[in-house]
Structure formats: C-alpha cells, structure tokens
CSV table of C-alpha atoms in Angstrom, one decimal:
chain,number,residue,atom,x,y,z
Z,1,UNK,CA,67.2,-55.3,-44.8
Z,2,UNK,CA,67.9,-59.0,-44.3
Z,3,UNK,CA,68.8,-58.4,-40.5
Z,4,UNK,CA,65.8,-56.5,-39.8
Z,5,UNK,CA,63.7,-59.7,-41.0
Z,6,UNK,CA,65.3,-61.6,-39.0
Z,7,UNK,CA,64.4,-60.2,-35.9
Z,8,UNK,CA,60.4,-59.8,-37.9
Z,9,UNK,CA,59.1,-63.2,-36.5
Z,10,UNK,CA,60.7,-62.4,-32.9
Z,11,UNK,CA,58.8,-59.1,-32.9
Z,12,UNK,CA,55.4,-60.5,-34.1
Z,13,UNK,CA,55.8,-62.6,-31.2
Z,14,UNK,CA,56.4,-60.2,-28.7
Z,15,UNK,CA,53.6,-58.1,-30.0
Z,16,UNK,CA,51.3,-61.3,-29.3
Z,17,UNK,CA,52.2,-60.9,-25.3
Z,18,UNK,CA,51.0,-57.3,-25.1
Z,19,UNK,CA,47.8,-58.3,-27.2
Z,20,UNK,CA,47.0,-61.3,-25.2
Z,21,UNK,CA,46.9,-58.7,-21.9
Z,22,UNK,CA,44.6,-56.5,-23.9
Z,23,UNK,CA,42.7,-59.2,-24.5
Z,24,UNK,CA,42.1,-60.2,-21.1
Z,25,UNK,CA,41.8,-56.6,-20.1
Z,26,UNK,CA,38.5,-56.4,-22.3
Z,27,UNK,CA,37.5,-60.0,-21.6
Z,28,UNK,CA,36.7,-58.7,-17.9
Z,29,UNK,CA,35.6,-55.6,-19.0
Z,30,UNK,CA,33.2,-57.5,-21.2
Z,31,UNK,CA,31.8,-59.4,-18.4
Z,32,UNK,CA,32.1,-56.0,-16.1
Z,33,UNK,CA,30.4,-53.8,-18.2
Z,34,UNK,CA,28.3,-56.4,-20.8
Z,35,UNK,CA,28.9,-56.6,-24.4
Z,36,UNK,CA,30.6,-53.0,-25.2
Z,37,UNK,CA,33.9,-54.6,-26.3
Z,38,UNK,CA,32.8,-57.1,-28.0
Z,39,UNK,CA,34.1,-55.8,-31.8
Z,40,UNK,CA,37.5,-55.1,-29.8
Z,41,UNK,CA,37.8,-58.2,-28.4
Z,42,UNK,CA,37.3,-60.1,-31.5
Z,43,UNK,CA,39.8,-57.9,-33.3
Z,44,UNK,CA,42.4,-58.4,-30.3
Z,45,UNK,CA,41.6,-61.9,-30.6
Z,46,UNK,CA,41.9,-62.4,-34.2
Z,47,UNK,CA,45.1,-59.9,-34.3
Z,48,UNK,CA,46.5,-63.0,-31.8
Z,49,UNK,CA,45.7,-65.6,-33.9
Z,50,UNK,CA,47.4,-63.8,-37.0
Z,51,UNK,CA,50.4,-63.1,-34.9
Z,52,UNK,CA,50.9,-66.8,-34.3
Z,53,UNK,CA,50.1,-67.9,-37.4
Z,54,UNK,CA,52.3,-65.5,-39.1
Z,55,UNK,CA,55.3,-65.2,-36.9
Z,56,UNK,CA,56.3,-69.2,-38.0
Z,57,UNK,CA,55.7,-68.6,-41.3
Z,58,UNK,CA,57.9,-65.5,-41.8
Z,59,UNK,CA,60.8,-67.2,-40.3
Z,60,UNK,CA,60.7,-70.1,-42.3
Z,61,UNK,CA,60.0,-67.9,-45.7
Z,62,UNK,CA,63.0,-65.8,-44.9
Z,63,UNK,CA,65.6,-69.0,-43.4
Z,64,UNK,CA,65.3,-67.2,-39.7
Z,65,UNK,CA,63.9,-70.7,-37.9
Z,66,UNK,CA,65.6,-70.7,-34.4
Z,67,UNK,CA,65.8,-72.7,-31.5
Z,68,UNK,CA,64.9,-69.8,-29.5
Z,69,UNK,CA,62.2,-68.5,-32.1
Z,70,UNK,CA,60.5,-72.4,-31.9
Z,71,UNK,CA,60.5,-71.4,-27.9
Z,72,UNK,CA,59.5,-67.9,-27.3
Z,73,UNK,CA,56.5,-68.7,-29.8
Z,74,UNK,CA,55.5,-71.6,-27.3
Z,75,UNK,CA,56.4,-69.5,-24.3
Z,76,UNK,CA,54.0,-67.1,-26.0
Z,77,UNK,CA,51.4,-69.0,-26.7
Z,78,UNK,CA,51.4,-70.7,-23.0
Z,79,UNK,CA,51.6,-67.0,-21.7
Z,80,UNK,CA,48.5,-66.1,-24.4
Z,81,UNK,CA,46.1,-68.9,-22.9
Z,82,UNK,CA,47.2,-68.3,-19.2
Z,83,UNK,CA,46.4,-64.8,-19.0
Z,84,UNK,CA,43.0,-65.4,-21.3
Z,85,UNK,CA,42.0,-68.5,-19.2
Z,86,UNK,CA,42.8,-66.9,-16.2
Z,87,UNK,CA,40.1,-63.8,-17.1
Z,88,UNK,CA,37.6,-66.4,-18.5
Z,89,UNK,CA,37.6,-67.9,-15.2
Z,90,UNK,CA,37.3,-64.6,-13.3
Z,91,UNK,CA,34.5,-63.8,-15.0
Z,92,UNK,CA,32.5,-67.3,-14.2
Z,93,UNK,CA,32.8,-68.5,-18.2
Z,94,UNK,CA,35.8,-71.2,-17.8
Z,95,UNK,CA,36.5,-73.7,-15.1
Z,96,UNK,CA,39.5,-73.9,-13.5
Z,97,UNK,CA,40.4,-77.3,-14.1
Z,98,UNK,CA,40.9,-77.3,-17.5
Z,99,UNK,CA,43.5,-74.7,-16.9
Z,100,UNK,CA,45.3,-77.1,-15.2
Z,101,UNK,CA,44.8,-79.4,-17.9
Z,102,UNK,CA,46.3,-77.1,-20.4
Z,103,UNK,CA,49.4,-76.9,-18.1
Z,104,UNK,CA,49.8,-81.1,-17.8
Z,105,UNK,CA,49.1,-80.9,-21.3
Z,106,UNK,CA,51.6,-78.7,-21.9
Z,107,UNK,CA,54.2,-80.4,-19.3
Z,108,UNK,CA,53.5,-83.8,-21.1
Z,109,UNK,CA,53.9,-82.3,-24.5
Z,110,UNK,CA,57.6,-80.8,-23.3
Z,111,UNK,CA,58.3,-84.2,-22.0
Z,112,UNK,CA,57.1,-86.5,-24.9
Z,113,UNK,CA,58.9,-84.3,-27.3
Z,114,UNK,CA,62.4,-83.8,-25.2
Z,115,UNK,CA,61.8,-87.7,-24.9
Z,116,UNK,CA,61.2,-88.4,-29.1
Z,117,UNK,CA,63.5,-85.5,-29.7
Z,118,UNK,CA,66.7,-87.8,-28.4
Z,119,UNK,CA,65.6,-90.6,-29.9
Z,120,UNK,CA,65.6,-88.6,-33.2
Z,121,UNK,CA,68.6,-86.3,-33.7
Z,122,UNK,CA,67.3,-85.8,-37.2
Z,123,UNK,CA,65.1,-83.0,-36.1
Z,124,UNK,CA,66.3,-79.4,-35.1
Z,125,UNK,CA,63.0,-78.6,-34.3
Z,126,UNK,CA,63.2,-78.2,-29.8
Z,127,UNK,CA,59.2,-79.6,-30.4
Z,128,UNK,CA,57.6,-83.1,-31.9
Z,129,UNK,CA,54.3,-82.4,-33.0
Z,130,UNK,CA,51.3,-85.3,-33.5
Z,131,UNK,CA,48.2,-84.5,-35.3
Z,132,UNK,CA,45.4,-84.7,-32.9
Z,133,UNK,CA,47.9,-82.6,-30.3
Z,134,UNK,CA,48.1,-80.1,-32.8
Z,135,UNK,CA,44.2,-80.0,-32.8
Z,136,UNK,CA,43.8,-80.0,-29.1
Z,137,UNK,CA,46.7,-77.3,-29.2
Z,138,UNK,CA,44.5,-75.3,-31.7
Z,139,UNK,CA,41.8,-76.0,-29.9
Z,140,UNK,CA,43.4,-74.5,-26.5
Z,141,UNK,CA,44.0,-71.0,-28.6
Z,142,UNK,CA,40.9,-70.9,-30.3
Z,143,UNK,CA,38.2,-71.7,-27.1
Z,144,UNK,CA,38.7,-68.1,-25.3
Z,145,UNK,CA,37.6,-66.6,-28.4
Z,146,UNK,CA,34.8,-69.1,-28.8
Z,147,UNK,CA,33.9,-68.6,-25.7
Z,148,UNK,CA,33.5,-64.5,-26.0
Z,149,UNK,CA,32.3,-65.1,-29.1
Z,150,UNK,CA,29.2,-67.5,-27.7
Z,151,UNK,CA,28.7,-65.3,-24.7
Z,152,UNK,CA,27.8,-62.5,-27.4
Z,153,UNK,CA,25.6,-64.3,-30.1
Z,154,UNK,CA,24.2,-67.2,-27.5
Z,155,UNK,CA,24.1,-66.5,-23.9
Z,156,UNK,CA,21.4,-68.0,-23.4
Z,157,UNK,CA,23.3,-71.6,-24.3
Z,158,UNK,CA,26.6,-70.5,-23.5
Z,159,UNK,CA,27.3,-73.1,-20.3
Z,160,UNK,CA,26.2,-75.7,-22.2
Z,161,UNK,CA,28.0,-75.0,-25.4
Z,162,UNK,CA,31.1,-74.3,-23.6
Z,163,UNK,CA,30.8,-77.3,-21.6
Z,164,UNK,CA,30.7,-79.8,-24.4
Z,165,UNK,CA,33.7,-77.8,-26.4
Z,166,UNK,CA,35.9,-78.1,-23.3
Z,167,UNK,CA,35.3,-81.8,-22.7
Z,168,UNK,CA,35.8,-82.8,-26.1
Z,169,UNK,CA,38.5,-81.0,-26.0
Z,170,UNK,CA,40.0,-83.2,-23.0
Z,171,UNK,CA,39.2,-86.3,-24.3
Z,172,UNK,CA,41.1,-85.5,-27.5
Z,173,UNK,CA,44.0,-83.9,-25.5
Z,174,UNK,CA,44.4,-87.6,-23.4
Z,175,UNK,CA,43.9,-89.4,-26.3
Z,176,UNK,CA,47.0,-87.5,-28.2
Z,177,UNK,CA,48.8,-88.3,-24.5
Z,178,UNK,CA,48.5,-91.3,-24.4
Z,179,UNK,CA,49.6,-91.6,-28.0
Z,180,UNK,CA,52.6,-90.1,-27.2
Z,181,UNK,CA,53.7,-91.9,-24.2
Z,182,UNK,CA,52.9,-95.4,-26.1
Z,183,UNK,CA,55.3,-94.2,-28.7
Z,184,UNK,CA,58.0,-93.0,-26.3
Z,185,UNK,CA,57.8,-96.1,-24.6
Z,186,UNK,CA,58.0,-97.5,-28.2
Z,187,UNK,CA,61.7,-96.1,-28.9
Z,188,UNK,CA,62.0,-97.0,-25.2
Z,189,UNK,CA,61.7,-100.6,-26.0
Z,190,UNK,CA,63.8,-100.3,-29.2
Z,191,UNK,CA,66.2,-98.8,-28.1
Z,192,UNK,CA,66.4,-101.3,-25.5
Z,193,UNK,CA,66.4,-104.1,-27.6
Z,194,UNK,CA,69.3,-102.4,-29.5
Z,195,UNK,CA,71.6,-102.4,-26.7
C-alpha cells in the first residue's frame, strides 16, 4: 500500500500531461467549431488545476517529496502552459510574446533559484520560490482558462480583458525578477565580503 502511494503524486502528474493535450485539443476545436466544448474545456481545465494542486500535496502528506517529483511537476507544468499557449495563439486569443516571456520567466526562475539554492544548502527543495513569482506563476496556469472562460461569457470584451490580464501579469513577473536577481546579487556581495 505504502509503495503504491508513493508513486500516487508521480501518476497525478503524468495524468496532467495527457489532460493539458486534451485541453489544447478542445481549445482549437473551440475556436474551430464555436462554443460546443466549452463545459469540456472547463472541466479539462479544472481537472489540470486539481492535478497540480493535488499532486504536491499527496507527496508531502504521505513523506514521498522527491527531487525528481519537485521537477517532473515543473516540467509538467512548463509542458501544461506550452501546449495551451501555443493553441491560444493559433486560435488568434494570445500573443506570442508573452510566450516567450513565460519561457525567460521560467529560465530566470531556474537560474535565480540554482543561484539562492547554493547559497542555502539548508533547502532540499531543487526550487526557491518568492511570493509575487508564485502569483505570476499562478497567474501563467490560470490565464488559458481565463481566457476560454472570457471568450464564452464576454466575447465581445475579450481582447481588451485579455490584454490588461496579460500585461499586469508582465509587470508583476519583472518585478518578482528583478527581486530575485537583487537578492542573488545580495548573497553575491556577502559572500564576497566573507571571503
């Protein structure tokens, strides 16, 4: 019993990957063929959010945390928002640059945390998380959904709606960078002094 729970959080994880390609299945079907998936998309897409909400939570309830677990449940979420960015933008509801700027995003957050990681061997955790990251982080996993969601109930005001979300959202997301690189350069300087 105990071994099959350990591989529990793993397995909701994987299961995320095969619902995030559903979801962008339907999400270009959606635009395709109007609003008939709409109830399946928002299932899909709360089904997503569950998984990653959930998957954590077992493995620390049960003692399964894992380097590899903290990983695959990033690799998974970078794979969730590529695929579902990728279709928003196909179907003319996303621009393509703030793809990119998840990806920076992303690349800076590996970097910062790497970089605060060796500076503080106290944490086993492969990840250093900083409030308002963790916001624009939500708010990365969160804006496909708002976006299908809007498309539904508002179309009308969708561009504009969608507009404002995504910018706020990349204002927060530099902000929490350049947080992070003040206080890497921070232990930088310490460190230096030190030595």
């Amino acid at each position: 019993m105990k071994k099959s729970l350990s591989k529990l959080p793993n397995i909701i994880t994987s299961l995320r990957i095969f619902l995030s390609i559903s979801f962008a299945y339907l999400i270009l079907r959606q635009d395709t063929y109007s609003n008939e998936n709409f109830e399946a998309i928002t299932l899909i897409f709360l089904c997503i959010c569950f998984s990653d909400f959930i998957d954590g939570k077992i493995a620390r309830k049960t003692g399964n945390t894992t380097v590899f677990g903290a990983k695959f449940d990033v690799i998974a979420d970078l794979f969730y928002m590529t695929i579902s960015y990728s279709a928003l933008i196909v179907a003319g509801k996303i621009y393509f640059w703030f793809l990119g700027f998840i990806f920076i995003k992303f690349l800076e957050f590996t970097v910062t945390s790497n970089f605060m990681r060796n500076y503080n061997r106290k944490s086993e955790n492969p990840f250093v998380f900083d409030k308002l990251g963790r916001i624009t982080a939500a708010s990365f996993y969160i804006i496909p959904g708002i976006t299908c969601l809007v498309s539904y109930i508002a179309p009308y005001y969708e561009q504009s709606l969608i507009k404002y979300l995504l910018y706020a959202t990349l204002l927060a997301g530099i902000y929490s960078s350049s947080m992070r690189i003040k206080k890497c350069l921070e232990f930088k300087n310490v460190k230096a002094l030190e030595t």
